[in-house]
Coordinates of C-alpha atoms in Angstrom, one line a residue:
X12 CA -3.1 -33.5 6.0
X13 CA -2.4 -30.1 4.6
X14 CA 0.5 -30.1 2.1
X15 CA 3.5 -28.1 3.2
X16 CA 4.2 -25.1 0.9
X17 CA 7.2 -25.5 -1.3
X18 CA 10.1 -23.0 -1.6
X19 CA 10.5 -21.7 -5.1
X20 CA 14.2 -20.7 -5.3
X21 CA 14.0 -18.7 -8.5
X22 CA 10.8 -16.9 -7.4
X23 CA 12.6 -15.9 -4.2
X24 CA 15.7 -14.7 -6.1
X25 CA 13.5 -12.7 -8.5
X26 CA 11.5 -11.0 -5.8
X27 CA 14.7 -10.1 -3.9
X28 CA 16.2 -8.8 -7.2
X29 CA 13.1 -6.6 -7.9
X30 CA 13.4 -5.1 -4.4
X31 CA 17.2 -4.7 -4.8
X32 CA 16.7 -2.2 -7.6
X33 CA 15.2 0.1 -4.8
X34 CA 18.1 -0.5 -2.4
X35 CA 20.8 0.0 -5.1
X36 CA 19.2 3.3 -6.2
X37 CA 19.4 4.6 -2.6
X38 CA 22.5 3.1 -1.1
X39 CA 24.9 3.3 -4.0
X40 CA 24.4 7.0 -4.0
X41 CA 25.4 7.6 -0.4
X42 CA 29.2 8.1 -1.0
X43 CA 28.3 10.6 -3.8
X44 CA 26.0 12.9 -1.8
X45 CA 28.7 15.6 -1.2
X46 CA 29.8 15.6 -4.8
X47 CA 26.2 15.8 -6.1
X48 CA 25.5 18.6 -3.7
X49 CA 28.7 20.5 -4.8
X50 CA 27.9 20.0 -8.5
X51 CA 24.3 21.3 -8.1
X52 CA 25.3 24.3 -5.9
X53 CA 24.1 23.1 -2.5
X54 CA 25.5 25.2 0.3
X55 CA 24.0 23.4 3.3
X56 CA 25.2 19.8 3.7
X57 CA 21.9 18.9 5.5
X58 CA 20.0 19.4 2.2
X59 CA 21.9 16.5 0.7
X60 CA 19.8 14.2 2.9
X61 CA 16.8 15.1 0.7
X62 CA 18.4 13.1 -2.1
X63 CA 17.7 10.0 0.0
X64 CA 14.4 10.9 1.7
X65 CA 12.7 12.2 -1.4
X66 CA 13.0 8.9 -3.2
X67 CA 11.1 7.3 -0.3
X68 CA 8.4 9.9 -0.7
X69 CA 7.9 8.9 -4.3
X70 CA 7.9 5.2 -3.3
X71 CA 5.2 5.9 -0.8
X72 CA 2.9 7.7 -3.2
X73 CA 3.7 5.4 -6.1
X74 CA 2.5 2.3 -4.3
X75 CA -1.0 3.8 -4.2
X76 CA -1.0 3.8 -8.0
X77 CA 0.6 0.4 -8.8
X78 CA -0.8 -1.7 -6.0
X79 CA -4.5 -1.2 -6.8
X80 CA -3.9 -1.3 -10.6
X81 CA -2.1 -4.6 -10.2
X82 CA -5.2 -6.0 -8.6
X83 CA -7.1 -5.2 -11.8
X84 CA -4.6 -5.6 -14.6
X85 CA -2.2 -8.2 -13.2
X86 CA 1.2 -7.9 -11.4
X87 CA 3.6 -8.1 -14.3
X88 CA 2.4 -5.2 -16.5
X89 CA 2.7 -2.8 -13.5
X90 CA 6.4 -3.8 -13.1
X91 CA 7.1 -2.8 -16.7
X92 CA 5.2 0.5 -16.4
X93 CA 7.0 1.4 -13.2
X94 CA 10.4 0.6 -14.6
X95 CA 9.7 2.9 -17.6
X96 CA 9.0 5.7 -15.2
X97 CA 12.2 4.9 -13.4
X98 CA 14.2 5.2 -16.7
X99 CA 12.7 8.6 -17.5
X100 CA 13.5 9.9 -14.0
X101 CA 17.1 8.6 -14.1
X102 CA 17.7 10.4 -17.4
X103 CA 16.5 13.6 -15.7
X104 CA 18.8 13.0 -12.8
X105 CA 22.0 12.7 -14.9
X106 CA 21.2 15.7 -17.2
X107 CA 20.0 18.4 -14.7
X108 CA 22.1 21.1 -13.2
X109 CA 19.4 22.2 -10.8
X110 CA 19.0 20.7 -7.3
X111 CA 15.3 21.3 -7.2
X112 CA 14.8 19.4 -10.5
X113 CA 17.1 16.7 -9.1
X114 CA 14.8 16.3 -6.1
X115 CA 11.7 16.2 -8.3
X116 CA 13.4 13.5 -10.4
X117 CA 14.3 11.5 -7.2
X118 CA 10.6 11.6 -6.2
X119 CA 9.8 10.4 -9.7
X120 CA 12.4 7.6 -9.4
X121 CA 10.7 6.6 -6.2
X122 CA 7.3 6.5 -7.9
X123 CA 8.7 4.1 -10.6
X124 CA 10.6 2.0 -8.1
X125 CA 7.5 1.6 -5.9
X126 CA 6.2 -0.8 -8.6
X127 CA 8.7 -3.6 -8.2
X128 CA 8.8 -3.1 -4.4
X129 CA 5.0 -3.3 -4.1
X130 CA 4.5 -6.0 -6.7
X131 CA 7.2 -8.2 -5.1
X132 CA 5.3 -8.2 -1.8
X133 CA 1.9 -8.7 -3.5
X134 CA 3.2 -11.7 -5.6
X135 CA 4.6 -13.2 -2.4
X136 CA 1.2 -12.9 -0.8
X137 CA -0.4 -14.4 -3.9
X138 CA 1.9 -17.4 -3.5
X139 CA 2.2 -17.9 0.3
X140 CA 0.4 -17.2 3.5
X141 CA 0.8 -17.2 7.3
X142 CA 4.1 -17.8 9.1
X143 CA 5.4 -19.5 5.9
X144 CA 4.9 -16.2 4.1
X145 CA 6.9 -14.5 6.9
X146 CA 9.6 -17.1 6.4
X147 CA 9.7 -16.5 2.6
X148 CA 9.7 -12.7 3.0
X149 CA 12.5 -13.0 5.5
X150 CA 14.6 -14.9 3.0
X151 CA 13.7 -12.4 0.3
X152 CA 14.7 -9.5 2.6
X153 CA 17.9 -11.3 3.5
X154 CA 19.0 -11.5 -0.1
X155 CA 17.8 -7.9 -0.6
X156 CA 19.9 -6.8 2.3
X157 CA 23.1 -8.1 0.5
X158 CA 22.7 -5.1 -1.8
X159 CA 23.1 -2.4 1.0
X160 CA 26.2 -4.3 2.1
X161 CA 28.0 -3.8 -1.2
X162 CA 26.1 -0.8 -2.8
X163 CA 28.1 2.0 -1.1
X164 CA 31.4 0.3 -2.1
X165 CA 30.0 -0.1 -5.6
X166 CA 29.1 3.5 -5.7
X167 CA 32.5 4.6 -4.4
X168 CA 34.3 2.6 -7.1
X169 CA 32.2 4.2 -9.8
X170 CA 32.9 7.6 -8.2
X171 CA 36.6 6.9 -8.1
X172 CA 36.8 5.8 -11.7
X173 CA 34.1 7.8 -13.4
X174 CA 31.7 10.4 -11.9
X175 CA 28.5 10.5 -9.9
X176 CA 26.3 10.3 -13.0
X177 CA 27.8 6.8 -13.6
X178 CA 26.0 5.5 -10.5
X179 CA 22.6 6.4 -12.0
X180 CA 23.7 4.8 -15.4
X181 CA 24.9 1.6 -13.7
X182 CA 21.6 1.3 -11.7
X183 CA 19.7 1.6 -15.0
X184 CA 21.7 -1.2 -16.6
X185 CA 21.3 -3.5 -13.6
X186 CA 17.6 -2.8 -13.4
X187 CA 17.1 -3.6 -17.1
X188 CA 18.8 -7.0 -16.6
X189 CA 16.5 -7.8 -13.7
X190 CA 13.4 -6.7 -15.5
X191 CA 14.3 -8.8 -18.6
X192 CA 14.9 -11.8 -16.3
X193 CA 11.5 -11.2 -14.7
X194 CA 9.8 -10.9 -18.1
X195 CA 11.3 -14.1 -19.3
X196 CA 11.0 -16.4 -16.3
X197 CA 8.3 -15.2 -13.8
X198 CA 4.7 -16.3 -14.5
X199 CA 1.8 -14.0 -13.5
X200 CA 0.7 -14.9 -10.0
X201 CA -2.8 -13.2 -10.1
X202 CA -5.1 -15.2 -12.4
X203 CA -7.7 -13.4 -14.4
X204 CA -10.6 -14.8 -12.4
X205 CA -9.2 -13.3 -9.2
X206 CA -8.7 -9.8 -10.6
X207 CA -10.9 -7.0 -9.4
X208 CA -12.6 -5.1 -12.3
X209 CA -11.1 -1.7 -12.6
X210 CA -13.1 1.4 -11.7
X211 CA -12.0 4.6 -10.0
X212 CA -13.9 3.6 -6.9
X213 CA -11.5 0.7 -6.4
X214 CA -9.1 3.0 -4.6
X215 CA -11.8 4.1 -2.1
X216 CA -13.4 0.6 -1.7
X217 CA -9.9 -0.9 -1.2
X218 CA -8.9 1.6 1.4
X219 CA -12.2 1.1 3.3
X220 CA -11.5 -2.7 3.2
X221 CA -8.0 -2.2 4.5
X222 CA -9.1 -0.1 7.5
X223 CA -11.5 -2.8 8.6
X224 CA -8.5 -4.8 9.9
X225 CA -7.1 -3.4 13.1
X226 CA -4.1 -5.7 13.0
X227 CA -3.1 -4.4 9.5
X228 CA -3.4 -0.8 10.7
X229 CA -1.4 -1.4 13.8
X230 CA 1.4 -3.2 12.1
X231 CA 1.5 -0.5 9.4
X232 CA 2.0 2.2 12.1
X233 CA 4.8 0.2 13.6
X234 CA 6.4 -0.2 10.2
X235 CA 6.2 3.6 9.8
X236 CA 7.9 4.2 13.2
X237 CA 10.7 1.7 12.4
X238 CA 11.2 2.7 8.8
X239 CA 11.4 6.4 9.8
X240 CA 14.1 5.6 12.3
X241 CA 16.0 3.5 9.8
X242 CA 15.6 6.2 7.1
X243 CA 17.3 8.8 9.5
X244 CA 20.3 6.5 9.6
X245 CA 20.3 6.1 5.8
X246 CA 20.2 9.8 5.2
X247 CA 22.6 10.9 8.0
X248 CA 25.2 8.0 8.3
X249 CA 27.5 9.4 5.6
X250 CA 27.4 12.8 7.2
X251 CA 28.1 11.3 10.7
X252 CA 31.1 9.2 9.7
X253 CA 32.6 11.8 7.3
X254 CA 32.1 15.0 9.2
X255 CA 31.9 13.9 12.9
X256 CA 34.5 11.1 12.7
X257 CA 36.5 12.1 9.6
X258 CA 36.1 8.5 8.3
X259 CA 34.6 9.3 4.9
X260 CA 36.9 6.7 3.1
X261 CA 35.8 4.0 5.5
X262 CA 32.1 4.8 5.2
X263 CA 31.3 2.0 2.7
X264 CA 32.8 -0.6 5.0
X265 CA 31.1 0.7 8.1
X266 CA 27.8 0.8 6.3
X267 CA 28.3 -2.7 5.1
X268 CA 28.8 -3.9 8.7
X269 CA 25.4 -2.5 9.8
X270 CA 23.7 -3.8 6.7
X271 CA 25.2 -7.3 7.4
X272 CA 23.7 -7.1 10.8
X273 CA 20.2 -6.6 9.3
X274 CA 20.8 -9.4 6.8
X275 CA 21.9 -11.9 9.5
X276 CA 18.9 -11.1 11.6
X277 CA 16.5 -11.7 8.7
X278 CA 18.2 -15.0 8.0
X279 CA 17.9 -15.9 11.7
X280 CA 14.2 -14.9 11.5
X281 CA 13.6 -17.2 8.5
X282 CA 14.9 -20.1 10.7
X283 CA 12.9 -19.2 13.8
X284 CA 9.6 -17.8 12.6
X285 CA 7.8 -21.1 12.1
X286 CA 8.7 -22.2 15.6
X287 CA 8.1 -19.0 17.6
X288 CA 5.6 -17.1 15.4
X289 CA 6.1 -13.8 13.6
X290 CA 4.2 -11.7 16.2
X291 CA 6.3 -13.0 19.2
X292 CA 9.5 -12.5 17.4
X293 CA 8.6 -8.9 16.2
X294 CA 7.4 -8.0 19.7
X295 CA 10.6 -9.2 21.3
X296 CA 12.7 -7.4 18.6
X297 CA 10.7 -4.2 19.3
X298 CA 11.5 -4.4 23.0
X299 CA 15.2 -5.0 22.2
X300 CA 15.3 -2.1 19.8
X301 CA 13.9 0.2 22.4
X302 CA 16.2 -1.0 25.2
X303 CA 19.4 -0.6 23.0
X304 CA 18.3 3.0 22.0
X305 CA 17.5 4.1 25.6
X306 CA 20.8 2.6 26.8
X307 CA 22.8 4.8 24.4
X308 CA 20.8 7.9 25.4
X309 CA 21.5 7.2 29.1
X310 CA 25.2 6.5 28.6
X311 CA 25.9 9.4 26.2
X312 CA 23.3 11.9 27.2
X313 CA 25.9 14.7 27.2
X314 CA 25.9 14.7 23.4
X315 CA 29.7 13.9 23.2
X316 CA 30.1 11.1 20.7
X317 CA 31.7 7.8 21.9
X318 CA 34.5 6.2 20.1
X319 CA 33.6 5.0 16.6
X320 CA 33.9 1.4 17.7
X321 CA 31.3 1.9 20.4
X322 CA 29.0 3.8 18.0
X323 CA 29.3 1.0 15.4
X324 CA 28.6 -1.6 18.1
X325 CA 25.4 0.2 19.0
X326 CA 24.3 0.5 15.4
X327 CA 25.0 -3.2 14.8
X328 CA 22.9 -4.2 17.8
X329 CA 20.2 -1.8 16.8
X330 CA 19.9 -3.0 13.3
X331 CA 20.1 -6.7 14.3
X332 CA 16.7 -5.9 16.1
X333 CA 15.5 -4.1 13.0
X334 CA 16.2 -7.2 10.9
X335 CA 13.7 -9.2 12.9
X336 CA 11.2 -6.4 12.7
X337 CA 11.6 -6.0 8.9
X338 CA 11.3 -9.7 8.5
X339 CA 7.8 -9.8 10.1
X340 CA 6.0 -6.5 10.1
X341 CA 5.0 -6.6 6.4
X342 CA 4.0 -10.2 6.7
X343 CA 1.8 -9.5 9.8
X344 CA 0.1 -6.6 8.1
X345 CA -0.5 -8.5 4.9
X346 CA -1.9 -11.6 6.5
X347 CA -5.6 -10.6 6.6
X348 CA -5.4 -8.8 3.2
X349 CA -4.9 -11.7 0.8
X350 CA -8.1 -10.8 -1.1
X351 CA -6.8 -7.3 -1.7
X352 CA -3.0 -8.0 -1.8
X353 CA -2.2 -5.3 -4.3
X354 CA -4.0 -2.4 -2.7
X355 CA -3.3 -3.8 0.7
X356 CA 0.5 -3.8 0.1
X357 CA 0.2 -0.4 -1.5
X358 CA -1.6 1.2 1.5
X359 CA 0.7 -0.5 4.0
X360 CA 3.7 0.8 2.1
X361 CA 2.2 4.3 1.5
X362 CA 1.3 4.9 5.1
X363 CA 4.5 3.6 6.6
X364 CA 6.7 5.5 4.1
X365 CA 4.8 8.8 4.3
X366 CA 5.0 8.5 8.1
X367 CA 8.7 7.8 7.8
X368 CA 9.8 10.7 5.5
X369 CA 8.9 13.6 7.9
X370 CA 10.3 11.6 10.8
X371 CA 13.6 11.2 9.0
X372 CA 13.7 14.8 7.8
X373 CA 12.9 16.2 11.3
X374 CA 15.3 14.0 13.3
X375 CA 18.0 14.4 10.6
X376 CA 17.9 18.2 11.0
X377 CA 19.3 17.8 14.5
X378 CA 22.2 15.5 13.5
X379 CA 24.9 18.1 13.2
X380 CA 27.7 17.6 15.7
X381 CA 26.5 14.5 17.6
X382 CA 24.8 11.1 16.9
X383 CA 22.7 11.5 20.0
X384 CA 19.6 12.9 18.2
X385 CA 19.5 9.7 16.1
X386 CA 19.2 7.5 19.2
X387 CA 16.7 9.8 20.9
X388 CA 14.6 9.4 17.8
X389 CA 15.1 5.6 17.9
X390 CA 14.0 5.6 21.6
X391 CA 10.8 7.6 21.0
X392 CA 9.6 5.5 18.1
X393 CA 10.8 2.3 19.8
X394 CA 8.6 3.1 22.8
X395 CA 5.6 3.9 20.5
X396 CA 6.1 0.6 18.7
X397 CA 6.2 -1.4 21.9
X398 CA 3.0 0.3 23.1
X399 CA 1.3 -0.7 19.8
X400 CA 2.5 -4.3 20.2
X401 CA 1.3 -4.4 23.9
X402 CA -2.1 -3.1 22.8
X403 CA -2.4 -5.8 20.1
X404 CA -1.4 -8.5 22.5
X405 CA -4.1 -7.3 24.9
X406 CA -6.7 -7.3 22.1
X407 CA -5.6 -10.9 21.1
X408 CA -6.0 -12.1 24.7
X409 CA -9.5 -10.6 24.9
X410 CA -10.5 -12.1 21.6
X411 CA -9.3 -15.6 22.8
X412 CA -11.1 -15.2 26.1
X413 CA -14.4 -14.4 24.4
X414 CA -14.0 -17.1 21.7

């Protein structure tokens, strides 16, 4: 009888903490976007959204560097190198007076942060597989989601007592503590005998290997659709609640409620995934995500915003579905890629993130006086995601029929 995989509590806490550095660097900054824009001479408030989306661009490209290198040199050294890049970029962020330089530094921050994000997934794939890996990833994401619940409030407190630069400094200190914990307590998960000898062609050969797996490609595309939609919310939510509803002071608490919805969904997923399977749960969540989005568009097609309570209710329902998707899509994409977990995780993250950034920037440009464009975007990419799921289900049925 096959031995049941064991939970490693500290491993899960460490992986969640590594990923949380990313969330903290994004979400703690949200309340400070107007102040940073004012300090750097930004005249168009829409440009403040780039402070969020540009870090994702860096995360996307950085994964292509650290993922493959971790397959050759081990997981842990790449985390240290990535954090060093993050430190340099953070120093640039707090010392510059130019908005363009700030955006470049945010991209560089993303490059550095792509390392702990990618390596956390690769180390999880090194340690677990199948639906149990989905269960573990769901628990990691659940703890990781606790950060967006408190990060905007944390950022607001620093803003109230100090200045916007203190948010970058606090992120650095917290990141250093996590990396020291990782160095002291986490063993290397990729043994020397399993490492791929490094040569420049590893990037090409790894990419070719990734694209042999239709499932991995399909789930990566869906990840891009959903991540792009979610990124629009991240980059425009502060603007919506402050400028459209005049609730800037309440924003950290409103944001926390939607983040809690994602966290509760990922926790529920961890309890359900072994019983129902990650594909079935993700497919159902994709359908729910699409229906909720379309319902909002139908009800409020005039463009006039509903009451804030109605809007928050829709966001909570929307992101409850997102929690089930986030809890499974990465695991589903990584399942056939155990032999190239580093570059597999990198390509999955790169493609989904690089897809997401233009989606977020384009939809976000329409979010001026109404939240409707946000839900139109949700609807379009929800429908596309469901179509991909339906195609995959059809392929699976044909495969079983011919087996």
